[in-house]
PDB file of C-alpha atoms in Angstrom:
ATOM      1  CA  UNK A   1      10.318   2.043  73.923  1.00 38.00           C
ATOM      2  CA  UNK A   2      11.215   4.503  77.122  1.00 35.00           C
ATOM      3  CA  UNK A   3       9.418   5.083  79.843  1.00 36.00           C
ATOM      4  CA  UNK A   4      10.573   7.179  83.131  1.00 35.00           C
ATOM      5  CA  UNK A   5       9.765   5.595  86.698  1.00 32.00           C
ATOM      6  CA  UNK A   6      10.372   7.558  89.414  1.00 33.00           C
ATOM      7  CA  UNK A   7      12.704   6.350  92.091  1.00 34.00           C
ATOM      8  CA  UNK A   8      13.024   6.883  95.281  1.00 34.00           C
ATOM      9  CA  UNK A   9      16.070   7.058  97.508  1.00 35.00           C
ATOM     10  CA  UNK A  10      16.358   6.757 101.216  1.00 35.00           C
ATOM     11  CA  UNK A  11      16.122  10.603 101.176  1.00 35.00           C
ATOM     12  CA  UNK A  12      12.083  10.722  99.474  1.00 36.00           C
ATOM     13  CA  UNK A  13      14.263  12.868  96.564  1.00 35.00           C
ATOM     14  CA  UNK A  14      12.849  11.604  93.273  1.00 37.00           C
ATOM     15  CA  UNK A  15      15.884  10.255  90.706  1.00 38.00           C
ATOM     16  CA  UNK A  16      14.178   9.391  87.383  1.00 36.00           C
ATOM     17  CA  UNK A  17      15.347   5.839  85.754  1.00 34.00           C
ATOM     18  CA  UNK A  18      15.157   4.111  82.120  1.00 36.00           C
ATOM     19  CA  UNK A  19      12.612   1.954  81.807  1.00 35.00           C
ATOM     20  CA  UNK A  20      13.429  -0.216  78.039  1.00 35.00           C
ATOM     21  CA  UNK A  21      10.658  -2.103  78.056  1.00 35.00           C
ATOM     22  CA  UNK A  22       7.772  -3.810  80.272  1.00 34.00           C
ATOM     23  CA  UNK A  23      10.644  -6.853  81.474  1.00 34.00           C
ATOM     24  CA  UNK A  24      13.895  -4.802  81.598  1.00 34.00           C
ATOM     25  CA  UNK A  25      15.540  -2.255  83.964  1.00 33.00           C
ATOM     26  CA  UNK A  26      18.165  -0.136  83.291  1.00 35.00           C
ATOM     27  CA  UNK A  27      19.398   2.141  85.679  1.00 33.00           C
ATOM     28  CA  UNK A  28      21.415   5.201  85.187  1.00 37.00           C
ATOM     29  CA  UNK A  29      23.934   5.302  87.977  1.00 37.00           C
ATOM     30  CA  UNK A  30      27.010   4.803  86.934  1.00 36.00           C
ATOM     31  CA  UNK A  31      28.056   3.695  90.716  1.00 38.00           C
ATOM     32  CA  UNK A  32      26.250   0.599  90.614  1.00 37.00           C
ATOM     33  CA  UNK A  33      28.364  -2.429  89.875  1.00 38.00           C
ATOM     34  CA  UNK A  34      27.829  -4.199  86.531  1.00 37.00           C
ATOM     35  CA  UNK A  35      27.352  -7.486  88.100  1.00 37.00           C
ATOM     36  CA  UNK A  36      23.896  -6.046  89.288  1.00 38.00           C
ATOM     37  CA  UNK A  37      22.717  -5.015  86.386  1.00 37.00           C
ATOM     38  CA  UNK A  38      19.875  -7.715  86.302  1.00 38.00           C
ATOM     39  CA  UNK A  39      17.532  -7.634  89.350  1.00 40.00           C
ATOM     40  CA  UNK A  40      13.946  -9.583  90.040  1.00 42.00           C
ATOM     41  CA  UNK A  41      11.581  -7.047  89.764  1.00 39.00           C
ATOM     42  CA  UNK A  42       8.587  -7.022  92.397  1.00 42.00           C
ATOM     43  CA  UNK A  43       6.277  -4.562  94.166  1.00 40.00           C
ATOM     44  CA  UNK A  44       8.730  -2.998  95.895  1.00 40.00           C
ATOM     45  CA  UNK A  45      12.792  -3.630  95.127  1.00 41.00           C
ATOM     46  CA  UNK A  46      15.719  -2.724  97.381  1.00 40.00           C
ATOM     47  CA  UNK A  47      18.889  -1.808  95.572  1.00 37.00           C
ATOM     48  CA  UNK A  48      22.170  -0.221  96.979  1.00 41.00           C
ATOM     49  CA  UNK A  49      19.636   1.979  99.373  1.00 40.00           C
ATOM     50  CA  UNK A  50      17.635   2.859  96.413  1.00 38.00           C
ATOM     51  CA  UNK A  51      13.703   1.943  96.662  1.00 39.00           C
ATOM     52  CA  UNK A  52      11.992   1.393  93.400  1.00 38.00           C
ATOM     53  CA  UNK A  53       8.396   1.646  93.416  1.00 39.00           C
ATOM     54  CA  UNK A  54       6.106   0.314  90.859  1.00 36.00           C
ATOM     55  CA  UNK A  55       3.027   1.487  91.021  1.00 39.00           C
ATOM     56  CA  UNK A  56       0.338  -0.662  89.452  1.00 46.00           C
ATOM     57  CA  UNK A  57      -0.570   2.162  87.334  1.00 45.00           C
ATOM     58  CA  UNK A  58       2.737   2.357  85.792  1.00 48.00           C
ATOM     59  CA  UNK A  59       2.859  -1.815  85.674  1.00 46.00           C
ATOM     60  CA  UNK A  60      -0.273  -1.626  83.904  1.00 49.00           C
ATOM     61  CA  UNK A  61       1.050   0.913  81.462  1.00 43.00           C
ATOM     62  CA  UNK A  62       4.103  -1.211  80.732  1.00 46.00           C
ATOM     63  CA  UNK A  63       1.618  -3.896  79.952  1.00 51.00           C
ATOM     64  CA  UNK A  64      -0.411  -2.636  77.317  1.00 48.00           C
ATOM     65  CA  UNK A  65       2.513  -0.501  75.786  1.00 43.00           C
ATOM     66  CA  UNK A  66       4.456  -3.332  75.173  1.00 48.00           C
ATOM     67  CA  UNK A  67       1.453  -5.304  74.174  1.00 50.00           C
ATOM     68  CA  UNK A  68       0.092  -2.295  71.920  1.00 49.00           C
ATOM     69  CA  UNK A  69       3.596  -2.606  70.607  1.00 49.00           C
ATOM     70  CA  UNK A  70       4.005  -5.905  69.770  1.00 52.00           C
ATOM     71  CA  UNK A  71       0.483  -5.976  68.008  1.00 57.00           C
ATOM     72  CA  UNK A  72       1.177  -3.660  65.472  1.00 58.00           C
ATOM     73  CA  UNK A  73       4.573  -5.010  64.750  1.00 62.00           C
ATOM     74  CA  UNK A  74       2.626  -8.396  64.478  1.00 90.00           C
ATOM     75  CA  UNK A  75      -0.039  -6.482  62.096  1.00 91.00           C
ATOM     76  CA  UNK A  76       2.678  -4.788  60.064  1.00 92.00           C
ATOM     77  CA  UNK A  77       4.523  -7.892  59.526  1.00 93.00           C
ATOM     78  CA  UNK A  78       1.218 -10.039  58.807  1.00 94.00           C
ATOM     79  CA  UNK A  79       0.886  -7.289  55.773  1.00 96.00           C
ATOM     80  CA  UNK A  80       4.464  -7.573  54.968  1.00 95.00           C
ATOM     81  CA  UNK A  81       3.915 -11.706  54.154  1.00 96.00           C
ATOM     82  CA  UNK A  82       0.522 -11.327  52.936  1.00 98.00           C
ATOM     83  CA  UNK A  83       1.198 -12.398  49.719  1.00 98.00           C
ATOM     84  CA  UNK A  84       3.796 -15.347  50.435  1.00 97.00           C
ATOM     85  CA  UNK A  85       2.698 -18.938  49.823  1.00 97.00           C
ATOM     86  CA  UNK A  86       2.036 -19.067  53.908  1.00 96.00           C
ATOM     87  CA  UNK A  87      -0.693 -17.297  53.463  1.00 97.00           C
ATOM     88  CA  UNK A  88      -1.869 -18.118  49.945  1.00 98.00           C
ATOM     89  CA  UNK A  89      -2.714 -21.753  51.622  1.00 97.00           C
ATOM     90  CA  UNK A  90      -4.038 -20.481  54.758  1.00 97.00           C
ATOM     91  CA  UNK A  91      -6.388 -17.791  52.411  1.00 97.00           C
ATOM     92  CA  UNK A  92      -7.436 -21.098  50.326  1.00 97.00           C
ATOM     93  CA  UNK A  93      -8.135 -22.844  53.870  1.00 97.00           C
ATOM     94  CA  UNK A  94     -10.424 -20.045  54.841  1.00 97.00           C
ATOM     95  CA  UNK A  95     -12.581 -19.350  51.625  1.00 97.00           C
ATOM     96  CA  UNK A  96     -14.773 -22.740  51.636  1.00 95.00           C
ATOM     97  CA  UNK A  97     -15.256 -21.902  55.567  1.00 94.00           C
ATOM     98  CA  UNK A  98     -16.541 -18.336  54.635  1.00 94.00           C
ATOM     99  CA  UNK A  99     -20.396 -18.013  54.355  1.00 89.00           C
ATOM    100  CA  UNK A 100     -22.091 -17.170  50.815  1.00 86.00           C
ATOM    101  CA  UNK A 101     -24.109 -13.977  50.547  1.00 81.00           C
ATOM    102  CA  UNK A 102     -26.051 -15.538  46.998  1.00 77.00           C
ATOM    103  CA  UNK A 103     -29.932 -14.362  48.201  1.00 67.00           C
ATOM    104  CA  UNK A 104     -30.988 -16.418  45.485  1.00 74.00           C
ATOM    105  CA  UNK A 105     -29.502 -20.080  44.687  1.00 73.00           C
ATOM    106  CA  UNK A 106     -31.449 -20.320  40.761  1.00 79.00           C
ATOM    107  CA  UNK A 107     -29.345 -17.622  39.518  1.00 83.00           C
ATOM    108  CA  UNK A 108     -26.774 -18.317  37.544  1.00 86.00           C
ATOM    109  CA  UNK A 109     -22.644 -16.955  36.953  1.00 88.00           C
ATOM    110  CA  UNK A 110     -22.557 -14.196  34.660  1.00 91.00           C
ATOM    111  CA  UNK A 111     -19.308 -12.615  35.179  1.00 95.00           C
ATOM    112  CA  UNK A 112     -15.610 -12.587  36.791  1.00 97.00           C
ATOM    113  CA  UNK A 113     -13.146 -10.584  37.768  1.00 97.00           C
ATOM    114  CA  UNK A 114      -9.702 -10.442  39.005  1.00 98.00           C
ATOM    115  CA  UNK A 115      -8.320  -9.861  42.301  1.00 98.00           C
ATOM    116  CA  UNK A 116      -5.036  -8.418  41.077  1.00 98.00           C
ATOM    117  CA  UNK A 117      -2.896  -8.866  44.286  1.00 98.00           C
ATOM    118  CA  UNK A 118       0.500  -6.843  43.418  1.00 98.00           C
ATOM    119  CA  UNK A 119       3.041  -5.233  44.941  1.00 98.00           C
ATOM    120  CA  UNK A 120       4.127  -1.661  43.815  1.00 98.00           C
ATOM    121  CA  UNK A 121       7.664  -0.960  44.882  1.00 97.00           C
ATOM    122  CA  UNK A 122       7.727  -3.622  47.566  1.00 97.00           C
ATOM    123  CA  UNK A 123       4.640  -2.493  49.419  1.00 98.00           C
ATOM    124  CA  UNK A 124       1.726  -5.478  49.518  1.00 98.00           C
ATOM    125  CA  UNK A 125      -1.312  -3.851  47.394  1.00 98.00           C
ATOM    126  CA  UNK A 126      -4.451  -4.450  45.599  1.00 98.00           C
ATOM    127  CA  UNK A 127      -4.997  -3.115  42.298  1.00 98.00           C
ATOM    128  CA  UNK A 128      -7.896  -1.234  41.419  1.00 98.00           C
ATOM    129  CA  UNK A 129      -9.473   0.485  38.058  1.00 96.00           C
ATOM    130  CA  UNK A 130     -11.317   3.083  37.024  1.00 94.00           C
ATOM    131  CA  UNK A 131     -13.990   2.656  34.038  1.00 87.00           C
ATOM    132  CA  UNK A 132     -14.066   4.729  31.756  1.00 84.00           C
ATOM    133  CA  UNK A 133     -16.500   7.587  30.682  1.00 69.00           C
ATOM    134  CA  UNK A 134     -17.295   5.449  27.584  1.00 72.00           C
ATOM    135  CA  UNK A 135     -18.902   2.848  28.486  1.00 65.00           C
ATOM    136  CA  UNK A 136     -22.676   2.329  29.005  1.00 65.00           C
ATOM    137  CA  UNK A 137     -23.182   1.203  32.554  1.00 63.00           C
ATOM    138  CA  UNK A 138     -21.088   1.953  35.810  1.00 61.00           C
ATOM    139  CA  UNK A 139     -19.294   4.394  34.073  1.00 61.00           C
ATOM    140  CA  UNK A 140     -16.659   6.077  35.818  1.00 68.00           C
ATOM    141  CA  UNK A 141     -16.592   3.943  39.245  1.00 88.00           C
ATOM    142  CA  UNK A 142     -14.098   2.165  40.783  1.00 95.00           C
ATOM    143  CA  UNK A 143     -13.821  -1.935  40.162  1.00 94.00           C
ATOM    144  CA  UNK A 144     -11.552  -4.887  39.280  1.00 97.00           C
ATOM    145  CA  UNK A 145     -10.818  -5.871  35.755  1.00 96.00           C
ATOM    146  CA  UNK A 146     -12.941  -8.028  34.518  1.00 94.00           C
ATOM    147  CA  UNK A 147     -16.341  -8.719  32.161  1.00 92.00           C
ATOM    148  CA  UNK A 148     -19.309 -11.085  31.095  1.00 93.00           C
ATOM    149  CA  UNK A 149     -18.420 -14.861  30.594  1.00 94.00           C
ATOM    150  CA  UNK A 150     -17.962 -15.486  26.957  1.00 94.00           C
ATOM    151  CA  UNK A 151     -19.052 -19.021  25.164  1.00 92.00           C
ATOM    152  CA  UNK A 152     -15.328 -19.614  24.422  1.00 93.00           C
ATOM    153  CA  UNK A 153     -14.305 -19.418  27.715  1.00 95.00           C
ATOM    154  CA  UNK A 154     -13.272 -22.027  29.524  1.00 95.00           C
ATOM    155  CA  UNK A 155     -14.496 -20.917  33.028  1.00 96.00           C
ATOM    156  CA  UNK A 156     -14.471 -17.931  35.167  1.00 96.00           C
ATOM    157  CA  UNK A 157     -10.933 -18.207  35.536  1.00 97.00           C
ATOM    158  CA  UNK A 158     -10.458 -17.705  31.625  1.00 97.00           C
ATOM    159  CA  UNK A 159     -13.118 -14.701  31.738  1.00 97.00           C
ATOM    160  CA  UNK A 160     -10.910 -12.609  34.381  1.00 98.00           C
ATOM    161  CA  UNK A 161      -7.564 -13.402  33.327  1.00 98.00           C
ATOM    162  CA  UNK A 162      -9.295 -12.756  29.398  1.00 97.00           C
ATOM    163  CA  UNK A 163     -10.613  -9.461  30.494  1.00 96.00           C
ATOM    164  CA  UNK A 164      -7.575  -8.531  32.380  1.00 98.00           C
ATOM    165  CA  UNK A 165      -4.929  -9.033  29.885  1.00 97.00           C
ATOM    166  CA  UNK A 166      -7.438  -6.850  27.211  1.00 96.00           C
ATOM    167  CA  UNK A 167      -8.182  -3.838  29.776  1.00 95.00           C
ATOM    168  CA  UNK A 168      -4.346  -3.486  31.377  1.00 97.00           C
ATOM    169  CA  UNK A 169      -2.159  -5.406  29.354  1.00 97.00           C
ATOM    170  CA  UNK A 170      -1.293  -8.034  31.993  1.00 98.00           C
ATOM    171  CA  UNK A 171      -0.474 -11.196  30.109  1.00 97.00           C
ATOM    172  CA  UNK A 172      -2.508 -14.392  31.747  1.00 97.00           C
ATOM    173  CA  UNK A 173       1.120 -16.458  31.751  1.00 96.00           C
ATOM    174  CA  UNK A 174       2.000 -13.973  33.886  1.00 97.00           C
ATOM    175  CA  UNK A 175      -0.464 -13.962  36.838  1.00 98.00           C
ATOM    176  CA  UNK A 176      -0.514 -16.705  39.373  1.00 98.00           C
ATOM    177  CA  UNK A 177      -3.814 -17.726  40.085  1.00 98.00           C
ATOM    178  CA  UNK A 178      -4.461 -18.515  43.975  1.00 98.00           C
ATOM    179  CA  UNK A 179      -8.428 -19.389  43.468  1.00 97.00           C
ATOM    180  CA  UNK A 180     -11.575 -18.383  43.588  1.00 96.00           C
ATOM    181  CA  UNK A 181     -14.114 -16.555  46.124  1.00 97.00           C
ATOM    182  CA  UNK A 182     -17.945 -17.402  46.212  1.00 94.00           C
ATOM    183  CA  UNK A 183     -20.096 -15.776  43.958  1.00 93.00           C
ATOM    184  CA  UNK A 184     -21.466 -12.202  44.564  1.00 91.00           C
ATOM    185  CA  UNK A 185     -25.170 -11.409  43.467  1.00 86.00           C
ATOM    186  CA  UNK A 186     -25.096  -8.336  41.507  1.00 82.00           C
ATOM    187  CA  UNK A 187     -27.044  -5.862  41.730  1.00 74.00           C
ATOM    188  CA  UNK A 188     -30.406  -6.196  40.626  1.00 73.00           C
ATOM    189  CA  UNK A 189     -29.793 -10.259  41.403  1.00 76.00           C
ATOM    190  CA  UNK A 190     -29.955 -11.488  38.380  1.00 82.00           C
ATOM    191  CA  UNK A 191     -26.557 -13.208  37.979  1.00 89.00           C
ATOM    192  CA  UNK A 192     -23.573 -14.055  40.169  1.00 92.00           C
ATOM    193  CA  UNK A 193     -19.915 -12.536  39.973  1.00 95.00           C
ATOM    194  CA  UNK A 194     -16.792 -14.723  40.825  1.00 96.00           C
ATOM    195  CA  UNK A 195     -13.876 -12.939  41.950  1.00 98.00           C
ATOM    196  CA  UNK A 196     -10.580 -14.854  40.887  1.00 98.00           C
ATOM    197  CA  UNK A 197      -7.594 -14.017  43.528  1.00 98.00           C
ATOM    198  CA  UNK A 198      -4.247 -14.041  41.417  1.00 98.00           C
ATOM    199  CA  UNK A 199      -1.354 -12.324  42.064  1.00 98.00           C
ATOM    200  CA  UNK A 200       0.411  -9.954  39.360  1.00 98.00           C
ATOM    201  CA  UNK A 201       4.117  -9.738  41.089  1.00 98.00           C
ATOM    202  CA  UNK A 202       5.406  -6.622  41.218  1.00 98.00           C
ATOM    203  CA  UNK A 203       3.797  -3.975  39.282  1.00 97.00           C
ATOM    204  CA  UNK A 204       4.680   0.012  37.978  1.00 97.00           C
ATOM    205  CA  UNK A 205       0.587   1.150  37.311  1.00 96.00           C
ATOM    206  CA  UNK A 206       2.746   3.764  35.141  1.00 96.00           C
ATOM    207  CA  UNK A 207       3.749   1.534  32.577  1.00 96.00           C
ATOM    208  CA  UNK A 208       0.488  -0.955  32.215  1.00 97.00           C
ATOM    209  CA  UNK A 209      -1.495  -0.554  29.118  1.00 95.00           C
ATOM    210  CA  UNK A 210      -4.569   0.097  29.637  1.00 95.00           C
ATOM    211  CA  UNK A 211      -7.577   0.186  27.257  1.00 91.00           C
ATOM    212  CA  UNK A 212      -9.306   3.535  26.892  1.00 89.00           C
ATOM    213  CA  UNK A 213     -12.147   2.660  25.991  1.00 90.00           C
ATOM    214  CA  UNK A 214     -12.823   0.652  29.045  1.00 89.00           C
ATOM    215  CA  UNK A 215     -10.176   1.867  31.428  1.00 92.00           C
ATOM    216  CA  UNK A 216     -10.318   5.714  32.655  1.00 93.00           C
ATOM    217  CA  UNK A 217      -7.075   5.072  35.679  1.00 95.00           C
ATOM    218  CA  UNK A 218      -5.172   2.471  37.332  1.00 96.00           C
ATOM    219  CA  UNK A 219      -4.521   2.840  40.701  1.00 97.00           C
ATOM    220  CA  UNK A 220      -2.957   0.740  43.399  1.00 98.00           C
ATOM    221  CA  UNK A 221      -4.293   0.313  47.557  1.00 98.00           C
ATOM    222  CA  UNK A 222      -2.155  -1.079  49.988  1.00 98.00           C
ATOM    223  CA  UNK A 223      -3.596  -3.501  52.605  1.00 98.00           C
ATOM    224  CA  UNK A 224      -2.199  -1.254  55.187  1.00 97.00           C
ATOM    225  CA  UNK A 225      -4.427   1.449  53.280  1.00 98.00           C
ATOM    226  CA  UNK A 226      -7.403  -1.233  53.556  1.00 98.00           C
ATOM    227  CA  UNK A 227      -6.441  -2.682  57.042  1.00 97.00           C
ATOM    228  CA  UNK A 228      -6.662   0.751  58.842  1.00 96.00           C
ATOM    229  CA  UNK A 229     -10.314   1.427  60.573  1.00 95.00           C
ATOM    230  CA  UNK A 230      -9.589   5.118  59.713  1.00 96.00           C
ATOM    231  CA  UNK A 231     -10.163   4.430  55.920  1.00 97.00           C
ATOM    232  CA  UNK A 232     -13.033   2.168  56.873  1.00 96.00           C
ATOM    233  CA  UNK A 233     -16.807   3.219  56.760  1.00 94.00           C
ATOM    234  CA  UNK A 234     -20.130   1.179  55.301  1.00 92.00           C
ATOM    235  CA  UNK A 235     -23.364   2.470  53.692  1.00 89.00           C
ATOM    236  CA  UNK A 236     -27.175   1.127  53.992  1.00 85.00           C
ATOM    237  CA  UNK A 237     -28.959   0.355  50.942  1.00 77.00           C
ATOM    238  CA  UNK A 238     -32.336  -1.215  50.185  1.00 76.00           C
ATOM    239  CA  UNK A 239     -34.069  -2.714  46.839  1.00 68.00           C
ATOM    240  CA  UNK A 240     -37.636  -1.340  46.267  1.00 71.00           C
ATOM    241  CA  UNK A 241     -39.163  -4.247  44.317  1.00 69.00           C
ATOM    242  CA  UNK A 242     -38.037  -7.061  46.821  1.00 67.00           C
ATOM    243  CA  UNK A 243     -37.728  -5.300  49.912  1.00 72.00           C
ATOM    244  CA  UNK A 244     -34.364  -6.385  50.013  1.00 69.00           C
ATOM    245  CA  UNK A 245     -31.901  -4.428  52.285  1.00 75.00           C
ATOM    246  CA  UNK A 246     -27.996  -4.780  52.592  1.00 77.00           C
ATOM    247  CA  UNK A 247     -24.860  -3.153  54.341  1.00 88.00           C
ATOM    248  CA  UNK A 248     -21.720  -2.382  52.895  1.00 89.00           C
ATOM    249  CA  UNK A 249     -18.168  -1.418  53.245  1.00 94.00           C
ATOM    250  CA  UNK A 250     -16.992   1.697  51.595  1.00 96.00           C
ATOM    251  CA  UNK A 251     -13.491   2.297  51.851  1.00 96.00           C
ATOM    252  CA  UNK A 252     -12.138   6.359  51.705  1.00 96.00           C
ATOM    253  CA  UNK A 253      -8.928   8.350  51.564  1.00 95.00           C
ATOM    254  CA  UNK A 254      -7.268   6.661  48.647  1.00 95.00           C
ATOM    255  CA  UNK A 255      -7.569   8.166  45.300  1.00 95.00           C
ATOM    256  CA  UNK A 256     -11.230   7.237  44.579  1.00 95.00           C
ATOM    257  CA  UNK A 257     -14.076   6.203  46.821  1.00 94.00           C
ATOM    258  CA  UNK A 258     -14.383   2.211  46.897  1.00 96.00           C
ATOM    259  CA  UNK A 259     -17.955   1.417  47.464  1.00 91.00           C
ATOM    260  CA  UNK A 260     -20.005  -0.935  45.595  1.00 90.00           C
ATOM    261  CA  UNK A 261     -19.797  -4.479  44.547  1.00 91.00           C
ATOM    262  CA  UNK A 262     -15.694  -3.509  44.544  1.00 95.00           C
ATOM    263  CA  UNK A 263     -16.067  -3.059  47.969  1.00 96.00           C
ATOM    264  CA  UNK A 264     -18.200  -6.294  48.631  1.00 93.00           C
ATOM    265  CA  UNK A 265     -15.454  -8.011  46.673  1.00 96.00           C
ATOM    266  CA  UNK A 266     -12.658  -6.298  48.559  1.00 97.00           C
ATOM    267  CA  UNK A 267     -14.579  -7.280  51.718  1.00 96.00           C
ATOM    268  CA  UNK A 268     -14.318 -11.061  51.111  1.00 96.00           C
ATOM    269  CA  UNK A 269     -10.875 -10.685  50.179  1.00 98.00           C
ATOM    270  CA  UNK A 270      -9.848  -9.066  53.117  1.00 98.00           C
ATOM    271  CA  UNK A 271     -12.185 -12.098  55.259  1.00 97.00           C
ATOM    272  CA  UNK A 272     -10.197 -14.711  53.097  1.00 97.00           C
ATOM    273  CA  UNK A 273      -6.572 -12.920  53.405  1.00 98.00           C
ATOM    274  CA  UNK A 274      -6.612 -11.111  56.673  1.00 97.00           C
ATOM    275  CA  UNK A 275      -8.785 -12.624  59.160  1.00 94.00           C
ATOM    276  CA  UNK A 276      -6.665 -11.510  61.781  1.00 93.00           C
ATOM    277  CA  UNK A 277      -6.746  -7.989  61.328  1.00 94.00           C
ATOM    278  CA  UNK A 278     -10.493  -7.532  59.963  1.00 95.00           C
ATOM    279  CA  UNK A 279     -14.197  -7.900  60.989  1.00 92.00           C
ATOM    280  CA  UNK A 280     -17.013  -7.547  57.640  1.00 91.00           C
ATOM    281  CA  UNK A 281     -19.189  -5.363  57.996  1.00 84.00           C
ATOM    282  CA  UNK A 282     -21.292  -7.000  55.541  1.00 84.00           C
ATOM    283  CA  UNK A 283     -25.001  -7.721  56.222  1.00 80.00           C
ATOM    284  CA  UNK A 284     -28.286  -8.419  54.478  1.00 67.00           C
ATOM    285  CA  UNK A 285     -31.860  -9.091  55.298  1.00 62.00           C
ATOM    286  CA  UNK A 286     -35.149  -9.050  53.495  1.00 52.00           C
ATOM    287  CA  UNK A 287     -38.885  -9.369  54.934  1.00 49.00           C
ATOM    288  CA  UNK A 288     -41.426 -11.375  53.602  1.00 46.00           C
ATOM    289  CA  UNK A 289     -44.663 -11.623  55.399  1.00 38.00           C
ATOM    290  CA  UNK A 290     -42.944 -10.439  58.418  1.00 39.00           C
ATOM    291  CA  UNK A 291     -40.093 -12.701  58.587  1.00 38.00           C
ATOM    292  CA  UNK A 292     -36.387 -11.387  58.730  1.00 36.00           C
ATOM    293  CA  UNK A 293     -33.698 -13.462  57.470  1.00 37.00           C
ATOM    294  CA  UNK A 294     -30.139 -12.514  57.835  1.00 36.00           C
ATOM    295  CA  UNK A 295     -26.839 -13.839  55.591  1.00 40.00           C
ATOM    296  CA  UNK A 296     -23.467 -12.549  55.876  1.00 38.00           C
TER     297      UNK A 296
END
């Protein structure tokens, strides 16, 4: 990072200078002796004749540059390690901490999904579906491999690693399962979703085999893709028969809108995953008798 300070001799004529970074000095005169090359920097520095002046303008500058710089290096590498086994213990730290969003405690789990945390050609990503025309409900929006619980399965793990392996091909040996967020009402609260976390290694959407009669696409979204506030918006929705109101993310500019319980689900992932770099926008109320209540 280069900035130019202005510098000025004994003669007022303005000489322009390197300026690295917000700690270190470099000057371009070839006449000043090497052994000087380091010098304490204050409000107002006297060098071989040569006056530098720092304004506070330009101090404060250097400041939030250099901090603007090191926080998205720290955010870039954060997204880089996302998926090492740093953060898959710090994710499983968070997700007990996190607050449910279940409106109603009587209803019971109904279905799962998985979380299929990739990467596609070294970049960190989450991958995504899109159902197909076929089927009777949701057809043709964006979601997460997965299905209803079945009375073989074992538990909600089974379900989404069951459901995964029949709609892309993914075999269950191969995923590593990280956990397990809180359920997610659907949406006429009836029943719960869980939404298993597992990670798929490294992944070519090209070459999965998908199901067409459940599966319309595969597509992949990078957590820098979900990270960035410019991809970010959220939508207002309200139930008739309860009176029940919510707010959720949407996420744009990828190949298909995310919106939806995938979006709800995303949301919690990114809570669990990526504290650091993301705020929910997640909110729901509901009036009875006058009362509001609030849950995030």
């Amino acid at each position: 990072m280069k900035l130019w300070i202005s510098v000025l001799k004994s003669n007022h004529i303005p000489q322009r200078v390197w300026v690295l970074s917000a700690r270190t000095v470099c000057y371009q005169n070839r006449n000043i002796s090497s052994t000087h090359t380091k010098c304490d920097v204050s409000n107002r520095t006297k060098f071989q004749g040569i006056h530098v002046t720092f304004l506070s303008a330009n101090k404060t500058l250097c400041r939030k540059l250099s901090s603007s710089s090191t926080m998205s290096f720290s955010k870039e590498a954060a997204i880089q390690n996302i998926l090492l086994e740093e953060n898959k213990r710090r994710t499983l730290e968070r997700i007990p901490k996190m607050r449910s969003i279940v409106t109603n405690e009587k209803i019971a789990v109904g279905a799962a999904v998985l979380v299929p945390l990739c990467t596609v050609k070294g970049v960190p990503s989450v991958l995504l579906t899109l159902r197909s025309s076929r089927l009777r409900s949701h057809r043709g929006e964006v979601s997460f491999p997965g299905g209803m619980c079945d009375k073989t399965d074992r538990d909600v793990v089974h379900t989404a690693l069951r459901e995964t392996e029949e709609e892309l091909g993914i075999p269950s040996s191969t995923v590593d399962v990280w956990g397990q967020l809180k359920p997610i009402p659907d949406r006429r609260n009836t029943m719960t979703v869980v939404a298993v976390l597992g990670n798929v290694g490294e992944v070519d959407p090209a070459k999965l085999k998908l199901s067409p009669r459940e599966v319309a696409a595969v597509f992949p979204l990078s957590f820098s893709h979900l990270l960035d506030p410019a991809h970010q918006r959220y939508t207002t929705m309200k139930r008739r028969h309860d009176n029940y109101s919510y707010t959720m993310p949407v996420w744009l500019g990828g190949p298909h809108r995310v919106w939806g319980l995938t979006a709800i689900i995303l949301d919690q992932v990114l809570v669990a995953m990526a504290a650091d770099w993301y705020r929910t926008v997640l909110r729901s109320s509901w009036r009875q008798r006058g009362d509001v209540s609030f849950h995030v």
